[in-house]
Coordinates of C-alpha atoms and ligand atoms in Angstrom, one line a residue:
X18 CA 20.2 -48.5 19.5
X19 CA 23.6 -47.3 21.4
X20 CA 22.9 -45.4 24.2
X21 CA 22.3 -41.4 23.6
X22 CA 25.2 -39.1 24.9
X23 CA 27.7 -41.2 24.9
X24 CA 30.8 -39.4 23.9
X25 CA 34.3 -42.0 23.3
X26 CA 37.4 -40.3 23.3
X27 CA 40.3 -42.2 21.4
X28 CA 44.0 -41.6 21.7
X29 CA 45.9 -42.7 18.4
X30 CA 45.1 -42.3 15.0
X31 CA 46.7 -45.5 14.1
X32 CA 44.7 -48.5 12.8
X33 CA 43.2 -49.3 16.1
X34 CA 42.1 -45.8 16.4
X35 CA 41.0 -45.2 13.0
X36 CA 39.1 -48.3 12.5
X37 CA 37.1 -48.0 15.5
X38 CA 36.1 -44.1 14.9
X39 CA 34.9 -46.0 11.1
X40 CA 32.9 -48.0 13.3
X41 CA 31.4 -45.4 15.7
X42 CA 30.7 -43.3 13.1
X43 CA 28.8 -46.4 11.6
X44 CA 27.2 -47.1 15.1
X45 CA 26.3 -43.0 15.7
X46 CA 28.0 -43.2 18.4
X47 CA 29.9 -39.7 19.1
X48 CA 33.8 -39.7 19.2
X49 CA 37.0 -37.7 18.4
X50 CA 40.8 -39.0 17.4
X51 CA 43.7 -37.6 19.0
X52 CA 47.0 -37.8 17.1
X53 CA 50.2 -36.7 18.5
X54 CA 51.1 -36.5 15.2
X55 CA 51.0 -32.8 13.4
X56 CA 50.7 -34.3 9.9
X57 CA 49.3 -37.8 8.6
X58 CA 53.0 -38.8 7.4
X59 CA 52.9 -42.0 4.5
X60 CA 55.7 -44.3 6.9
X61 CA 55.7 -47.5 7.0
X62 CA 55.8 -51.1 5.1
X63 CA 52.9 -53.4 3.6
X64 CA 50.4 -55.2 6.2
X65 CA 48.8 -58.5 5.7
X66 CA 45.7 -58.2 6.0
X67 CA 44.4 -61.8 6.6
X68 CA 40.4 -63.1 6.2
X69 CA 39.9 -62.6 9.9
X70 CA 39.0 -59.1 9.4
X71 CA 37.8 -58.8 5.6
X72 CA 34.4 -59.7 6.4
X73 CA 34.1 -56.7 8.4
X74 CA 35.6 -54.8 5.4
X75 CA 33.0 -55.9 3.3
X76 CA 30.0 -55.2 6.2
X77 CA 31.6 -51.5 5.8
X78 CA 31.4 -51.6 1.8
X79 CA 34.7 -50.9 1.5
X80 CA 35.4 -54.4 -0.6
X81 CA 36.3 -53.2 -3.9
X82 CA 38.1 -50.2 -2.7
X83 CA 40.3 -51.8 -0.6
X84 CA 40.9 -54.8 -3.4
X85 CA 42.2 -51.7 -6.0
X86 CA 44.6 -51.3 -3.2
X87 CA 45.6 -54.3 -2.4
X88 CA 47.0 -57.3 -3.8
X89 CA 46.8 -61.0 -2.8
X90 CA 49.5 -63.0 -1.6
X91 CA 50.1 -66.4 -1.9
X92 CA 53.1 -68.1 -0.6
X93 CA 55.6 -66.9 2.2
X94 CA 59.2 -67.7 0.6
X95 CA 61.9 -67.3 3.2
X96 CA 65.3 -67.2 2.0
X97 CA 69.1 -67.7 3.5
X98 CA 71.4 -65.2 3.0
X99 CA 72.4 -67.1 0.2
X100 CA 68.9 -66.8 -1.7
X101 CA 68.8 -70.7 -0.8
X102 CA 64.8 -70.8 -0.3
X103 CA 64.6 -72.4 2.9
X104 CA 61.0 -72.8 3.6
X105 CA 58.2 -72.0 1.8
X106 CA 54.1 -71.9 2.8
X107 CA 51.3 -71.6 1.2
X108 CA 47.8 -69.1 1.4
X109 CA 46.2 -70.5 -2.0
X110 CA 44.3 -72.4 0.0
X111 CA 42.7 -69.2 2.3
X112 CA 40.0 -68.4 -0.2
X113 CA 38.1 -71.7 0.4
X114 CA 39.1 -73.0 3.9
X115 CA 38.3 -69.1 5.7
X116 CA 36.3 -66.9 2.7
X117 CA 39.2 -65.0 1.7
X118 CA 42.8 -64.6 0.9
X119 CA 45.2 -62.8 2.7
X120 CA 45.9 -59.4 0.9
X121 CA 49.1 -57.1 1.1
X122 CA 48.1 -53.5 1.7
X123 CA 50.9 -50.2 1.4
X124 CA 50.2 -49.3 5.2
X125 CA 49.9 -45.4 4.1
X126 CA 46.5 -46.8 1.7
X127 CA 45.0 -48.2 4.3
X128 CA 45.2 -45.1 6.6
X129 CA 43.9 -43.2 4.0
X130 CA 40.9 -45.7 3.2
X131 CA 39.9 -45.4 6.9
X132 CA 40.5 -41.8 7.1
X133 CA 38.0 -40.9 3.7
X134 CA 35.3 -42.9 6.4
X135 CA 35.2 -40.2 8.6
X136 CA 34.6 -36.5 8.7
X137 CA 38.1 -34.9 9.5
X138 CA 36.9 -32.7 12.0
X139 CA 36.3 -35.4 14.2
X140 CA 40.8 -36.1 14.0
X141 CA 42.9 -33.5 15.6
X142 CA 46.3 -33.6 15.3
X143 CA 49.2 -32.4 17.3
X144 CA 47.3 -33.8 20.4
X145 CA 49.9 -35.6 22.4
X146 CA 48.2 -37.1 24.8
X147 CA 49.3 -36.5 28.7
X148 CA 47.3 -37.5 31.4
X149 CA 43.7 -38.6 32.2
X150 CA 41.8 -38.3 35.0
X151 CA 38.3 -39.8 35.8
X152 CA 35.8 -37.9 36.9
X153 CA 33.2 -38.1 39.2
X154 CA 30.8 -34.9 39.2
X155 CA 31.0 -34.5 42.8
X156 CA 31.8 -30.4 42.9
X157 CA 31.5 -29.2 39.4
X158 CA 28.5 -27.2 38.2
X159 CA 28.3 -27.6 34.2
X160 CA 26.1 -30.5 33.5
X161 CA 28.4 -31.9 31.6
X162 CA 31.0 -32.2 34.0
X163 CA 28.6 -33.9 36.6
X164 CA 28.4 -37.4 35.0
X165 CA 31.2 -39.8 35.5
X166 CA 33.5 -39.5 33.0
X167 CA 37.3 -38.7 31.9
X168 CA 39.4 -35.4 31.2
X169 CA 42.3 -36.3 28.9
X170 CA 44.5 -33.6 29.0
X171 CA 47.2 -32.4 26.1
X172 CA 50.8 -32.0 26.1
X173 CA 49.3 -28.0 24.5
X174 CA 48.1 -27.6 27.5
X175 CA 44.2 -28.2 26.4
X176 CA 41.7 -31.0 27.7
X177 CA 38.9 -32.9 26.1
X178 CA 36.3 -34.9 28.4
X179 CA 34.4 -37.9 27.2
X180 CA 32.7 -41.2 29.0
X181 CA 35.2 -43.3 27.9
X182 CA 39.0 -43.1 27.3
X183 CA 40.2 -45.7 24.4
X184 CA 44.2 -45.9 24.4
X185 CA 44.9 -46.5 20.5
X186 CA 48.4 -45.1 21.3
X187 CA 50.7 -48.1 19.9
X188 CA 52.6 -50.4 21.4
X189 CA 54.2 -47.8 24.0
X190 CA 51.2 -46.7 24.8
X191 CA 51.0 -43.7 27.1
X192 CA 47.2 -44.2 28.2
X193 CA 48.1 -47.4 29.8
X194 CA 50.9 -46.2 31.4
X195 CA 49.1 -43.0 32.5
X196 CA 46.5 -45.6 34.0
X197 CA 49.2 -48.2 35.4
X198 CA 51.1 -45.4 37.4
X199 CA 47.4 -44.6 38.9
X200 CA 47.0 -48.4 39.7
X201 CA 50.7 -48.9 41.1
X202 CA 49.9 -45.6 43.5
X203 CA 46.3 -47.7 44.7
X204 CA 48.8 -51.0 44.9
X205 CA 47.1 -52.9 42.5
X206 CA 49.2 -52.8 39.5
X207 CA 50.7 -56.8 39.0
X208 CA 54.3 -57.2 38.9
X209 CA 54.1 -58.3 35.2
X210 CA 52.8 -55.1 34.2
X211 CA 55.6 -53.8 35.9
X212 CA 58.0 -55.0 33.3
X213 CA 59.2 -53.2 30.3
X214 CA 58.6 -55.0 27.5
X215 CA 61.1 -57.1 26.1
X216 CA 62.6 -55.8 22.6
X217 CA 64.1 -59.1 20.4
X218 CA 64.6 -57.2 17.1
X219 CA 65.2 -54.0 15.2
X220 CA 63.2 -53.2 11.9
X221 CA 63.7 -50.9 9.0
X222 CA 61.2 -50.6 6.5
X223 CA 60.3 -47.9 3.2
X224 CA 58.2 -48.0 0.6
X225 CA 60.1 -47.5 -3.0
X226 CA 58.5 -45.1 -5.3
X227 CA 57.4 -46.6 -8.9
X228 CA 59.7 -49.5 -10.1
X229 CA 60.5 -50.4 -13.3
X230 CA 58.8 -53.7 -14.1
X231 CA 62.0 -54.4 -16.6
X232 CA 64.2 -54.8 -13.6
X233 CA 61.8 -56.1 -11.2
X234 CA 59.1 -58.4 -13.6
X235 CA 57.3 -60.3 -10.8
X236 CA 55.6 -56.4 -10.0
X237 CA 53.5 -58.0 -13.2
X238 CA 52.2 -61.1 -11.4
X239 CA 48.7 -61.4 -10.4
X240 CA 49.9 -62.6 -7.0
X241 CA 52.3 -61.3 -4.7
X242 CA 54.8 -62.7 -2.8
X243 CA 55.7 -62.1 1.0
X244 CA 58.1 -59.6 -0.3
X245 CA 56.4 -57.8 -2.8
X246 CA 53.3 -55.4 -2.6
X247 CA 51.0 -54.3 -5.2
X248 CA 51.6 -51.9 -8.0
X249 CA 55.1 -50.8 -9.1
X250 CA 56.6 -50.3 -5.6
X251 CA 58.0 -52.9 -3.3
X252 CA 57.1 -52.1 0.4
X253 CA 60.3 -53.6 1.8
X254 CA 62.1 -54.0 5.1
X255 CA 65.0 -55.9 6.9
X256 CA 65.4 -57.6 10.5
X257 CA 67.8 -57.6 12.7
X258 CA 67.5 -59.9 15.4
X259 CA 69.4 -58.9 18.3
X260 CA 71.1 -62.0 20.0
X261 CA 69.8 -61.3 23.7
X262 CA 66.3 -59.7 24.5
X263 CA 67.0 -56.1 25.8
X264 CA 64.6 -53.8 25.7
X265 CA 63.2 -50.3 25.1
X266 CA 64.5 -48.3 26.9
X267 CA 69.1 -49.3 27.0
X268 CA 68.0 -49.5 23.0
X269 CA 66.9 -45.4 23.2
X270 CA 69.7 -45.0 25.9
X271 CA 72.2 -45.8 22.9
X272 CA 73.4 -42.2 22.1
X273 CA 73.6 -43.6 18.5
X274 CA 69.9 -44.4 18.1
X275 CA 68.1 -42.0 15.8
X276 CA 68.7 -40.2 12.2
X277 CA 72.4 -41.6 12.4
X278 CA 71.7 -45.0 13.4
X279 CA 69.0 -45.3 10.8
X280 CA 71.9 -44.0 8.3
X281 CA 74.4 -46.9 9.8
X282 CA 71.8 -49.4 9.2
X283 CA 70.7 -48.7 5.8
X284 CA 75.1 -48.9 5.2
X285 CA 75.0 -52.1 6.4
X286 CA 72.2 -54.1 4.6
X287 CA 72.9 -52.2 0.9
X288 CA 74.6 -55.1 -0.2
X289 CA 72.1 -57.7 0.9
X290 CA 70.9 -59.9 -1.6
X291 CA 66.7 -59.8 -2.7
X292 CA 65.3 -62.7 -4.5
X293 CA 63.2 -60.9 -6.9
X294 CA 64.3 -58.5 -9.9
X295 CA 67.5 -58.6 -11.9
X296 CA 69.7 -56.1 -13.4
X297 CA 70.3 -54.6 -16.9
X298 CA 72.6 -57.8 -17.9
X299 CA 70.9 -60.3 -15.4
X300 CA 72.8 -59.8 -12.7
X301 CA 71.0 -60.0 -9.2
X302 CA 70.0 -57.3 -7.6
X303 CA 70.7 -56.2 -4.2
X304 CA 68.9 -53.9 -1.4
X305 CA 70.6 -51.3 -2.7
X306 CA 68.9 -51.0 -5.8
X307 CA 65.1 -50.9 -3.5
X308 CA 66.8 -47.9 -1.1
X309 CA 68.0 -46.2 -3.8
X310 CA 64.4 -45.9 -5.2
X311 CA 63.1 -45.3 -1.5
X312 CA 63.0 -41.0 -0.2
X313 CA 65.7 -41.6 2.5
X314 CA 62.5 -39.3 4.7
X315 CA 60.2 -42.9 3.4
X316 CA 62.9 -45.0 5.7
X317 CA 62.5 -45.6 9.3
X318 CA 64.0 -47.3 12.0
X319 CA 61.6 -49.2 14.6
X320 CA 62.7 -51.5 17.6
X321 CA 60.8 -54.5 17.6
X322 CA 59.2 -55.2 21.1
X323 CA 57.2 -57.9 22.2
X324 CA 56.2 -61.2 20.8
X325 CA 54.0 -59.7 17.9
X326 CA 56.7 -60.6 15.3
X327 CA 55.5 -58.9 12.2
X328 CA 56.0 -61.5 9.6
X329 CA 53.2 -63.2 11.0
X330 CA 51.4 -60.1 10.2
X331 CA 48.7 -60.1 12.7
X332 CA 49.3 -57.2 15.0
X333 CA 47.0 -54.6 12.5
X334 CA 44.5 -57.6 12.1
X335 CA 44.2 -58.5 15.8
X336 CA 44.0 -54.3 16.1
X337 CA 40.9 -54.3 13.8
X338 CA 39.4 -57.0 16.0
X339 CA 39.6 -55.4 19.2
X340 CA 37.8 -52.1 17.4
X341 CA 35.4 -54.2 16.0
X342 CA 33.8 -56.5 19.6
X343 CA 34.6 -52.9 21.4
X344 CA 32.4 -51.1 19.3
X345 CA 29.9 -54.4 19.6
X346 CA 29.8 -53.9 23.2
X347 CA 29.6 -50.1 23.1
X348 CA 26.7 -50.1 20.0
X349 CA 25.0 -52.6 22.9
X350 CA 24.9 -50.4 25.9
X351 CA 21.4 -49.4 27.7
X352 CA 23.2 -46.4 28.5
X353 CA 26.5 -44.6 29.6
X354 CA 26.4 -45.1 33.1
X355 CA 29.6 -46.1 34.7
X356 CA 28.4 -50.0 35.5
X357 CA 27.2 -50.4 31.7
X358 CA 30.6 -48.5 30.8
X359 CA 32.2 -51.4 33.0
X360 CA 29.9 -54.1 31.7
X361 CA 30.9 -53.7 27.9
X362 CA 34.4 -53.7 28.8
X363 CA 34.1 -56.8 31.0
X364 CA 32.4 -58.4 27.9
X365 CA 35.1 -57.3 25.2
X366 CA 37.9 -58.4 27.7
X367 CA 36.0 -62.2 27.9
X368 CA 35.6 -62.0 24.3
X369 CA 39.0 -61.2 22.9
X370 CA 41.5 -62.1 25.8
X371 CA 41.7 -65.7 24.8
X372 CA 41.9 -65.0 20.8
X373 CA 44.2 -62.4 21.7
X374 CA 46.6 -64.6 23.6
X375 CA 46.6 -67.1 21.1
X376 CA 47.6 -64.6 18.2
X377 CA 50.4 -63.8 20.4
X378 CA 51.7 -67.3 21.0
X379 CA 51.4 -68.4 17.4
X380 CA 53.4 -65.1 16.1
X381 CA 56.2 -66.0 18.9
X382 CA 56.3 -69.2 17.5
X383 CA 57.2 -68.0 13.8
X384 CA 59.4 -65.7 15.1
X385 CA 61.8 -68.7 16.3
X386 CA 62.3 -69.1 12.7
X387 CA 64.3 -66.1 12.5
X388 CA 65.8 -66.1 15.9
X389 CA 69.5 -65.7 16.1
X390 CA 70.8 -68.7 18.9
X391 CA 71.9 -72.5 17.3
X392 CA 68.3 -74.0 18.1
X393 CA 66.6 -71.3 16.1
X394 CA 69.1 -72.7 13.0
X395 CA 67.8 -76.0 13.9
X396 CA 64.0 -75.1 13.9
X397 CA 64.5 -73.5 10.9
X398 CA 66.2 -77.1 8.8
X399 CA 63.4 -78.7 10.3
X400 CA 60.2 -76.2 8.9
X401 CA 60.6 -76.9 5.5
X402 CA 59.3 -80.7 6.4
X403 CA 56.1 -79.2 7.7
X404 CA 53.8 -80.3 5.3
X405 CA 50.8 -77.8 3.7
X406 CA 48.2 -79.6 5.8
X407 CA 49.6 -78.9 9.1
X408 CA 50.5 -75.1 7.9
X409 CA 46.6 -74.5 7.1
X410 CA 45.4 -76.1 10.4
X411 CA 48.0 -73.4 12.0
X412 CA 46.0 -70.5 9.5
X413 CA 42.7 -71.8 10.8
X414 CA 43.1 -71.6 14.3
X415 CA 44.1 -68.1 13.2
X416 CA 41.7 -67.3 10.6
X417 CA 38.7 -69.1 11.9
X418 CA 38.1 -66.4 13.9
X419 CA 36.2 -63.6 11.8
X420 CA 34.5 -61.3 14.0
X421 CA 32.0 -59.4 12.4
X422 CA 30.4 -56.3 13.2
X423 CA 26.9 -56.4 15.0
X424 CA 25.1 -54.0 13.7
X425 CA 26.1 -53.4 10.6
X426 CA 24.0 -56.1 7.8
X427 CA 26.6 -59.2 8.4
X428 CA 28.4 -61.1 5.4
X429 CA 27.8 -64.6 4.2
X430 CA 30.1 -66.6 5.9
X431 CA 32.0 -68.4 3.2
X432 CA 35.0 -70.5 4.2
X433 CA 34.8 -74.1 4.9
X434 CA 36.3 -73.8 8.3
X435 CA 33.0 -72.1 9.8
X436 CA 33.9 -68.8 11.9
X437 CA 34.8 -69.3 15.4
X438 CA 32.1 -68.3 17.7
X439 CA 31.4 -64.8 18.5
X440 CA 29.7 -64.0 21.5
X441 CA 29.1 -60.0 20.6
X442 CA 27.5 -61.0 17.6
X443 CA 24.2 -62.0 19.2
X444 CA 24.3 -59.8 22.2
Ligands
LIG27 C1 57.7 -53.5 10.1 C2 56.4 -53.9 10.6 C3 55.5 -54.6 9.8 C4 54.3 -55.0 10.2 N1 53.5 -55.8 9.4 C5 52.3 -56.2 9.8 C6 51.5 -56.9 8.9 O1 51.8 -57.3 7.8 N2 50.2 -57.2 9.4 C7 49.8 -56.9 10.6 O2 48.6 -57.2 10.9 N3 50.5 -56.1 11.4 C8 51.8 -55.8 11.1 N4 52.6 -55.1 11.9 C9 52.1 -54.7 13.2 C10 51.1 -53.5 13.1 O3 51.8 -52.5 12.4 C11 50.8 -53.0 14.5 O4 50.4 -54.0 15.3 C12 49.6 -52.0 14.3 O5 50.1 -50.9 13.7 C13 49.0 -51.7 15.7 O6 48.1 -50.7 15.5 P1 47.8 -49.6 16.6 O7 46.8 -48.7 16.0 O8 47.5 -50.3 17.8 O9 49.2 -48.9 16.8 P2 50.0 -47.9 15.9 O10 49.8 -48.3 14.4 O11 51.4 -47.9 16.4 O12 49.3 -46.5 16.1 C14 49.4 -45.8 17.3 C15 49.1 -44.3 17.0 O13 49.1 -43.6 18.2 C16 49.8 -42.4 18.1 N5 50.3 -42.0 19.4 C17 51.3 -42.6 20.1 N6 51.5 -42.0 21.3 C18 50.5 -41.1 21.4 C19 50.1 -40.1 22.4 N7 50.8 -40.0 23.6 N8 49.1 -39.3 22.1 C20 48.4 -39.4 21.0 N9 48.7 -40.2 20.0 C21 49.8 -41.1 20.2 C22 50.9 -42.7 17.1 O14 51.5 -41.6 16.5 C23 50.2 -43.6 16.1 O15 49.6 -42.9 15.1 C24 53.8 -54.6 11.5 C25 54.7 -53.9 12.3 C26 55.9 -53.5 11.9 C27 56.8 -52.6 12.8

């Protein structure tokens, strides 16, 4: 049973956010979503979603709906400029090594799957999250406002209070900086946290609207490639990989970043070559032909930070995770007093810290695939001598770990790699 009166407030409606309100609502645990955004807009590209976090998608009975959305993938082509495929890997083998494949999912699906799982009264959007302060009861009357707990406040001015505080605000998150600032004033921030995150790349992704399968006849294949998505659209986007590391911050300083440098951009790579599709008379296509079929307002411009490259399509996966042992932790609670609040967070920190920081050091080890500097040209000649076996041991270490959730009935666990110990599961 989690413990009564507990009341989690959650700052993001992304997938973190989203898929842990899912799993609160599952647990009865109370919550509410704040989104800075004012409307749920349909941005963004296709996510892999890998077999490290179906089985939870199946303890939430959500299998066959999110398999009408989806579609499986199975090989990673990467291609030279020249269409020269230069390396190639395989997921046919996911299914039986870790339970599942590894699906390709329009990133404005997925929201909506999550979003039908909860009530929408429990989202409220247009709530740009501020500050937060934690409370400790000592001179305020209303009952609710003498427990320990938080006060988020709103850039509209308005508050919310709750028990806990979950930052689910993205990458530049403002709930960890809020709580950084208050760390750096009591001298205990660490001079890593310090830094601004490096930014190595800048992305632009869209989602076409339905393609003709004349001109692009792979959209007929049962599988689908890195490239493609499912359906008659093509989820697409380029990357540019910026020579030196810079990072956030001289990238917004750059009076041309925005609705114009987005425009500049999409100039640029129109005559890039794509290896799929071909043209009335067979002649190749180009990225013109997937941007034309794009709403320019479908196009957006994001800069890259960090080491969670997203070809190796793990940054919503390892999201989902973290949702999934917090809410473990949470659903396990005796009650909401501060050192149980502290307790569950110790445990979910013990729990996903070293899975985390592997994730991270295996998607900053693709990413040298695609780096710009003479070594990365050099790593790349070399991949496509990596045999199939040594690629699958890479998707184990990845894959083997397939938290599922505690309290929900749990899922056969299928693949021949057995899942990676979970401590949450038999708290
Ligand atoms: C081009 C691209 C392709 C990718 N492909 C994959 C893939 O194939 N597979 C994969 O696993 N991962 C992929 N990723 C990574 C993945 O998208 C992210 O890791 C994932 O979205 C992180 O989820 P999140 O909920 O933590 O953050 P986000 O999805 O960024 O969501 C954060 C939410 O918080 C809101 N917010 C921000 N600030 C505030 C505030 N102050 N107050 C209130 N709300 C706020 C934002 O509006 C947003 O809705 C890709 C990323 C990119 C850029």
């Amino acid at each position: 049973m989690p413990p009564r009166n507990l009341k989690v407030l959650i700052c993001g409606g992304g997938i973190a956010g989203l898929t842990l309100a899912v799993l609160l609502e599952r647990a009865g645990i109370d919550y509410e979503v704040f989104e800075r955004a004012r409307q749920v807009r349909p941005l963004g590209s296709a996510l892999g979603i890998g077999p490290n976090v179906m089985p939870m998608i199946e303890q939430l009975g959500l299998l066959d709906q999110f398999l009408t959305i989806s579609k499986a993938n199975d090989f990673v082509s990467n291609f030279n400029e020249d269409l020269e495929l230069t390396s190639r890997y395989a997921y046919t083998e996911l299914p039986e090594r870790n339970g599942y494949a590894n699906y390709v999912v329009p990133r404005p699906k997925l929201y909506d799957l999550l979003y039908s799982q909860i009530p929408s009264s429990k989202v409220h959007l247009g709530k740009r999250f501020v500050s937060s302060e934690q409370t400790t009861g000592s001179n305020n009357n209303s009952e609710d406002e003498q427990r320990h707990g938080v006060t988020v406040t709103f850039a509209d001015s308005t508050t919310a209070y709750g028990d806990i505080l979950v930052g689910a605000d993205g990458t530049y998150s403002g709930v960890r900086q809020n709580l950084y600032e208050q760390l750096s004033q009591q001298g205990k921030l660490t001079p890593s946290d310090m830094e601004e995150l490096p930014c190595s790349s800048i992305c632009l992704v869209g989602q076409t609207g339905p393609l003709s399968t004349e001109k692009f006849p792979h959209l007929r294949e049962k599988y689908c490639r890195f490239e493609n998505v499912s359906g008659n659209a093509i989820s697409w986007m380029v990357i540019e990989h910026l020579y030196l590391e810079t990072n956030r911050t001289t990238i917004l300083e750059n009076t041309e970043w925005g609705t114009a440098s987005t425009d500049t951009m999409i100039e640029a790579v129109r005559q890039f070559p794509i290896p799929s599709g071909s043209g009335s008379n067979g002649s190749p296509l180009t990225l013109a032909d997937l941007i034309d079929e794009t709403p320019r307002e479908l196009i957006t411009q994001v800069a890259l930070e960090g080491k969670m490259y997203p070809s190796a399509a793990q940054g919503a996966n390892t999201a989902i995770q973290d949702a999934i042992v917090l809410c473990n932790y949470l659903h396990n609670m005796p009650d909401a007093s501060p050192e149980s609040i502290t307790k569950a967070f110790e445990g979910y920190h013990q729990e996903r810290e070293p899975y985390a920081r592997q994730t991270y050091e295996t998607s900053d080890r693709l990413r040298q695939l695609f780096r710009k500097r003479p070594i990365n040209a050099v790593i790349r000649f070399l991949v496509k001598y990596i045999p199939q076996a040594v690629w699958n041991r890479v998707f184990d270490s990845i894959y083997g770990n397939r938290p599922q959730v505690a309290f929900l009935p749990r899922v056969p666990d299928r693949g021949l790699i057995k899942a990676f110990l979970q401590k949450s599961l038999d708290l």
